[in-house]
Coordinates of C-alpha atoms in Angstrom, one line a residue:
M80 CA 0.0 0.0 0.0
I81 CA 1.0 3.6 -0.5
D82 CA 2.2 5.1 2.8
S83 CA 3.3 8.4 1.3
P84 CA 1.1 9.4 -1.7
A85 CA 3.3 12.5 -2.2
S86 CA 6.3 10.4 -3.1
P87 CA 5.2 7.0 -4.4
T88 CA 7.8 4.5 -5.6
D89 CA 8.0 3.5 -9.3
A90 CA 6.4 0.2 -8.4
E91 CA 3.5 2.0 -6.8
V92 CA 3.1 4.2 -9.8
A93 CA 3.0 1.2 -12.0
A94 CA 0.4 -0.6 -9.7
V95 CA -1.9 2.4 -9.5
A96 CA -1.6 3.1 -13.2
T97 CA -2.6 -0.5 -14.1
L98 CA -5.5 -0.2 -11.7
A99 CA -6.7 3.0 -13.3
G100 CA -6.7 1.2 -16.7
A101 CA -8.2 -1.9 -15.3
E102 CA -11.1 0.0 -13.8
V103 CA -11.9 1.4 -17.3
V104 CA -11.7 -2.0 -18.8
R105 CA -13.9 -3.6 -16.1
A106 CA -16.5 -0.8 -16.3
R107 CA -16.9 -1.0 -20.0
Y108 CA -17.0 -4.8 -20.2
G109 CA -20.1 -6.2 -22.0
R110 CA -20.9 -3.1 -24.0
R111 CA -20.8 -2.7 -27.7
H112 CA -17.4 -1.3 -28.6
S113 CA -16.3 0.8 -31.6
R114 CA -13.3 -0.7 -33.3
I115 CA -10.2 0.9 -34.7
D116 CA -8.7 -1.2 -37.5
K117 CA -4.9 -1.8 -37.3
G118 CA -4.7 -4.1 -40.3
A119 CA -4.0 -7.8 -40.7
G120 CA -7.0 -8.6 -38.5
D121 CA -5.8 -6.6 -35.6
F122 CA -7.8 -3.9 -34.0
A123 CA -8.3 -1.7 -30.9
T124 CA -11.5 -0.7 -29.2
D125 CA -12.7 2.5 -27.5
A126 CA -12.0 0.7 -24.2
D127 CA -8.3 0.3 -25.2
V128 CA -8.0 4.0 -25.9
A129 CA -9.9 5.1 -22.7
A130 CA -7.9 2.8 -20.5
E131 CA -4.6 4.1 -22.0
E132 CA -5.7 7.7 -21.3
A133 CA -6.5 6.8 -17.7
I134 CA -3.1 5.2 -17.3
L135 CA -1.3 8.2 -18.8
D136 CA -3.1 10.5 -16.4
I137 CA -1.6 8.6 -13.5
I138 CA 1.9 8.6 -14.9
R139 CA 1.8 12.2 -15.9
T140 CA 0.7 13.2 -12.4
A141 CA 3.3 11.1 -10.6
R142 CA 6.2 11.3 -13.1
P143 CA 5.7 14.4 -15.3
E144 CA 9.2 14.3 -16.7
D145 CA 9.0 10.8 -18.0
A146 CA 8.1 9.7 -21.5
V147 CA 5.3 7.1 -22.1
H148 CA 5.0 4.7 -25.0
G149 CA 1.5 3.4 -25.3
E150 CA 0.2 0.8 -27.7
E151 CA -2.6 3.0 -28.9
G152 CA -1.0 6.5 -28.7
G153 CA 2.6 5.8 -29.4
R154 CA 5.4 7.7 -27.7
R155 CA 4.5 10.9 -25.8
G156 CA 6.6 13.2 -23.7
A157 CA 10.0 14.9 -24.1
V158 CA 12.2 13.5 -26.8
D159 CA 15.2 13.6 -24.4
A160 CA 13.4 12.0 -21.5
V161 CA 15.7 9.7 -19.6
R162 CA 13.0 7.3 -18.6
E163 CA 10.2 5.7 -20.6
W164 CA 7.0 3.8 -19.5
L165 CA 5.7 1.0 -21.7
V166 CA 1.9 0.7 -21.6
D167 CA -0.5 -1.9 -23.0
P168 CA -3.9 -0.8 -21.8
L169 CA -5.8 -3.9 -22.8
C170 CA -3.7 -7.0 -23.6
G171 CA -6.2 -9.5 -25.1
T172 CA -8.4 -7.1 -27.0
L173 CA -9.9 -9.9 -29.2
N174 CA -10.8 -11.8 -26.0
Y175 CA -12.4 -8.7 -24.5
A176 CA -14.4 -7.8 -27.6
T177 CA -15.9 -11.3 -27.8
G178 CA -16.9 -11.3 -24.1
S179 CA -14.0 -13.2 -22.6
Q180 CA -12.5 -11.9 -19.4
L181 CA -9.0 -13.3 -20.2
V182 CA -7.3 -9.9 -20.5
A183 CA -4.7 -7.9 -18.7
V184 CA -3.5 -4.3 -18.3
N185 CA 0.3 -3.8 -18.4
V186 CA 2.5 -1.0 -17.3
A187 CA 6.3 -1.2 -17.1
L188 CA 9.1 1.3 -16.6
R189 CA 11.7 0.3 -19.2
N190 CA 14.3 -1.8 -17.4
G191 CA 12.5 -1.1 -14.1
P192 CA 9.4 -1.8 -12.0
A193 CA 6.3 -3.2 -13.6
A194 CA 2.7 -4.2 -12.9
V195 CA 0.1 -6.4 -14.6
A196 CA -3.6 -6.0 -13.5
D197 CA -6.4 -8.5 -14.0
P198 CA -9.5 -6.3 -14.4
F199 CA -11.8 -9.1 -13.3
S200 CA -10.1 -10.9 -10.5
G201 CA -9.0 -7.9 -8.5
E202 CA -5.3 -9.1 -8.7
V203 CA -2.3 -6.9 -9.4
F204 CA 1.0 -8.6 -10.1
L205 CA 3.9 -6.3 -9.6
T206 CA 7.7 -6.1 -9.2
D207 CA 10.1 -3.4 -8.0
G208 CA 12.7 -5.0 -10.2
E209 CA 14.1 -7.3 -7.5
T210 CA 11.1 -9.1 -6.0
A211 CA 7.7 -9.9 -7.3
W212 CA 4.4 -10.2 -5.6
V213 CA 0.6 -10.2 -6.1
R214 CA -2.0 -8.1 -4.4
Y215 CA -5.6 -9.2 -3.9
G216 CA -8.9 -7.3 -3.8
A217 CA -7.7 -4.0 -5.2
Y218 CA -11.0 -2.8 -6.6
G219 CA -14.1 -1.1 -5.4
D220 CA -15.1 1.9 -3.3
G221 CA -13.1 2.7 -0.2
D222 CA -9.9 4.4 0.9
A223 CA -8.2 6.4 -1.9
Y224 CA -4.6 5.6 -2.8
G225 CA -3.9 9.3 -2.5
Q226 CA -4.4 12.7 -4.1
A227 CA -1.2 12.4 -6.0
F228 CA -3.0 10.2 -8.4
G229 CA -6.0 12.4 -9.1
P230 CA -9.6 11.3 -8.8
V231 CA -8.9 7.6 -8.8
V232 CA -10.4 5.7 -5.9
F233 CA -9.6 2.0 -5.2
R234 CA -10.0 -0.1 -2.0
R235 CA -6.8 -0.9 -0.4
P236 CA -5.7 -4.5 -1.1
V237 CA -7.1 -7.2 1.1
G238 CA -3.8 -9.0 1.1
E239 CA -0.6 -9.8 -0.8
E240 CA 2.0 -12.6 -1.2
Q241 CA 5.3 -13.1 -2.9
L242 CA 5.2 -14.9 -6.2
A243 CA 6.6 -18.4 -6.2
P244 CA 7.0 -20.1 -9.6
T245 CA 6.5 -23.9 -9.8
A246 CA 6.0 -26.3 -12.7
D247 CA 3.7 -28.6 -10.7
T248 CA 0.6 -27.7 -12.7
R249 CA 2.3 -28.9 -16.0
L250 CA 0.2 -26.3 -17.8
V251 CA 2.1 -24.5 -20.6
D252 CA 0.6 -21.5 -22.4
V253 CA 1.6 -21.2 -26.1
N254 CA 0.9 -18.0 -28.0
L255 CA -0.5 -18.9 -31.5
D256 CA -1.2 -15.3 -32.6
P257 CA 0.6 -14.1 -35.8
P258 CA 3.1 -13.1 -37.0
F259 CA 5.3 -16.2 -37.1
P260 CA 8.8 -14.9 -37.9
G261 CA 10.4 -18.2 -36.9
A262 CA 8.6 -20.3 -39.5
P263 CA 9.2 -22.8 -40.9
A264 CA 12.1 -23.6 -38.5
F265 CA 10.0 -22.9 -35.5
R266 CA 6.2 -22.8 -35.3
A267 CA 4.5 -22.8 -31.9
V268 CA 1.6 -24.9 -33.3
D269 CA 4.1 -27.7 -34.0
L270 CA 5.1 -27.7 -30.4
L271 CA 1.5 -28.5 -29.4
A272 CA 1.5 -31.6 -31.5
H273 CA 5.0 -32.8 -30.5
P274 CA 4.8 -36.3 -28.8
G275 CA 7.2 -35.3 -26.1
F276 CA 5.2 -32.1 -25.3
V277 CA 1.8 -33.8 -25.0
E278 CA 3.4 -36.6 -22.9
R279 CA 4.8 -34.2 -20.3
F280 CA 2.6 -31.0 -20.4
R281 CA -1.0 -29.9 -20.9
P282 CA -1.3 -27.0 -23.4
R283 CA -3.3 -23.8 -22.9
V284 CA -3.7 -20.9 -25.2
V285 CA -4.5 -17.6 -23.5
S286 CA -2.5 -15.0 -25.7
T287 CA -2.4 -12.3 -23.0
T288 CA 0.1 -11.2 -20.4
L289 CA -1.9 -13.0 -17.8
A290 CA -0.2 -16.2 -19.0
L291 CA 3.2 -14.7 -18.0
A292 CA 1.9 -13.5 -14.7
W293 CA 0.5 -17.0 -14.0
V294 CA 4.0 -18.5 -14.6
A295 CA 5.4 -16.1 -12.1
A296 CA 2.6 -17.0 -9.6
G297 CA 3.0 -20.8 -10.0
R298 CA -0.3 -21.2 -11.9
R299 CA 1.5 -22.2 -15.2
A300 CA 4.6 -24.2 -15.7
A301 CA 5.7 -22.2 -18.7
Y302 CA 4.9 -19.8 -21.6
V303 CA 6.1 -20.0 -25.2
T304 CA 5.8 -17.4 -28.0
D305 CA 7.5 -16.7 -31.2
G306 CA 8.6 -13.2 -32.2
G307 CA 11.6 -10.8 -32.4
D308 CA 13.0 -8.8 -29.5
L309 CA 10.2 -8.6 -27.0
S310 CA 12.1 -7.0 -24.2
G311 CA 10.9 -3.5 -25.1
S312 CA 7.4 -4.5 -26.2
V313 CA 4.4 -2.9 -24.6
H314 CA 2.8 -6.3 -24.7
F315 CA 5.6 -8.3 -23.0
A316 CA 7.8 -5.9 -21.0
A317 CA 5.8 -6.1 -17.8
G318 CA 5.4 -9.8 -17.9
I319 CA 9.0 -10.4 -18.5
A320 CA 9.9 -8.1 -15.6
L321 CA 7.6 -10.0 -13.3
C322 CA 8.9 -13.4 -14.3
R323 CA 12.6 -12.4 -13.9
A324 CA 12.0 -10.9 -10.5
A325 CA 10.1 -14.0 -9.4
G326 CA 13.0 -16.3 -10.4
C327 CA 11.7 -17.8 -13.6
V328 CA 14.0 -18.9 -16.4
V329 CA 13.6 -16.4 -19.2
T330 CA 15.2 -16.8 -22.7
G331 CA 14.3 -16.5 -26.4
V332 CA 13.0 -19.6 -28.3
D333 CA 16.6 -20.1 -29.4
G334 CA 17.8 -20.2 -25.8
A335 CA 19.6 -16.8 -26.1
P336 CA 19.0 -14.0 -23.7
V337 CA 16.0 -11.8 -24.4
G338 CA 17.2 -8.6 -26.0
P339 CA 17.9 -6.7 -29.2
D340 CA 19.1 -9.9 -30.9
G341 CA 16.5 -12.2 -29.3
R342 CA 13.7 -14.2 -30.8
G343 CA 10.5 -14.7 -28.9
L344 CA 10.2 -16.1 -25.4
V345 CA 10.4 -19.3 -23.4
V346 CA 9.6 -18.5 -19.8
A347 CA 9.6 -21.5 -17.4
A348 CA 9.1 -21.9 -13.7
D349 CA 12.4 -23.8 -13.3
A350 CA 15.5 -24.8 -15.2
E351 CA 14.3 -28.4 -15.7
T352 CA 11.1 -27.3 -17.4
H353 CA 12.9 -24.7 -19.5
G354 CA 15.5 -27.3 -20.6
L355 CA 12.8 -29.8 -21.6
L356 CA 10.9 -27.2 -23.6
M357 CA 14.1 -26.1 -25.4
S358 CA 14.9 -29.7 -26.3
L359 CA 11.4 -30.1 -27.8
I360 CA 11.7 -26.8 -29.7
R361 CA 15.1 -27.9 -31.1
G362 CA 13.6 -31.1 -32.3
R363 CA 14.9 -33.4 -29.6
G364 CA 13.3 -35.0 -26.6
R365 CA 10.9 -37.2 -28.5
S366 CA 11.4 -40.2 -26.2
A367 CA 10.1 -40.4 -22.7

């Protein structure tokens, strides 16, 4: 909780910003939404745009000198700003538009603290860059987080606990959304049909940052997605930060560190699970 609203930490700014966006997403759920076409089947909704504005209001108030890169509005703020926030106001827009509640709101300070809010569970997963934890029950009327964040009122969390990754669930989320830059050498859909994969794991397909937060929280064993460098992506930066702080193994699909030369993500609860997934991705591990 925020003890000194006048001087919140970066982790608190990230947490409250995600809550502001999540409140918009939650309040507009179930309505008919206008769509903004982005091409190739991708789109945003009026809820994405409104949630991003709510998030920006929080960051501007708490960190007026910082720049913000939002999925919908692009980069805003001073060109020479030393710090930049990465914002995905509604990760899982297609899910949301079709009435599914499997979505997340992501806010991350580049190379720093981050938060991922579930608009429907009342959970906020956050990290200060060193440790990671989850807060419960952070919605509804009640005590305000503080005037420093403007007219945003949320109930103080009912509780919180440190995130503890574990592979015990054997559930692995695989992102099947295009594009597929690794094809034909690597296609996530092939992993789902691999004999070694189905023998050891149970596949799930969420395609939202919630999947990464769930790996950090021990609700998923791993997460796999293709792609380029995702370290600075508004979609993945917050989830990557959470998983690293929680102690997960985080690499690209080629086993290399996530970064400018990286490809996609393999995030696992432990080294054993990560090693097994890498062997399957590389075409080995077909035997029990």
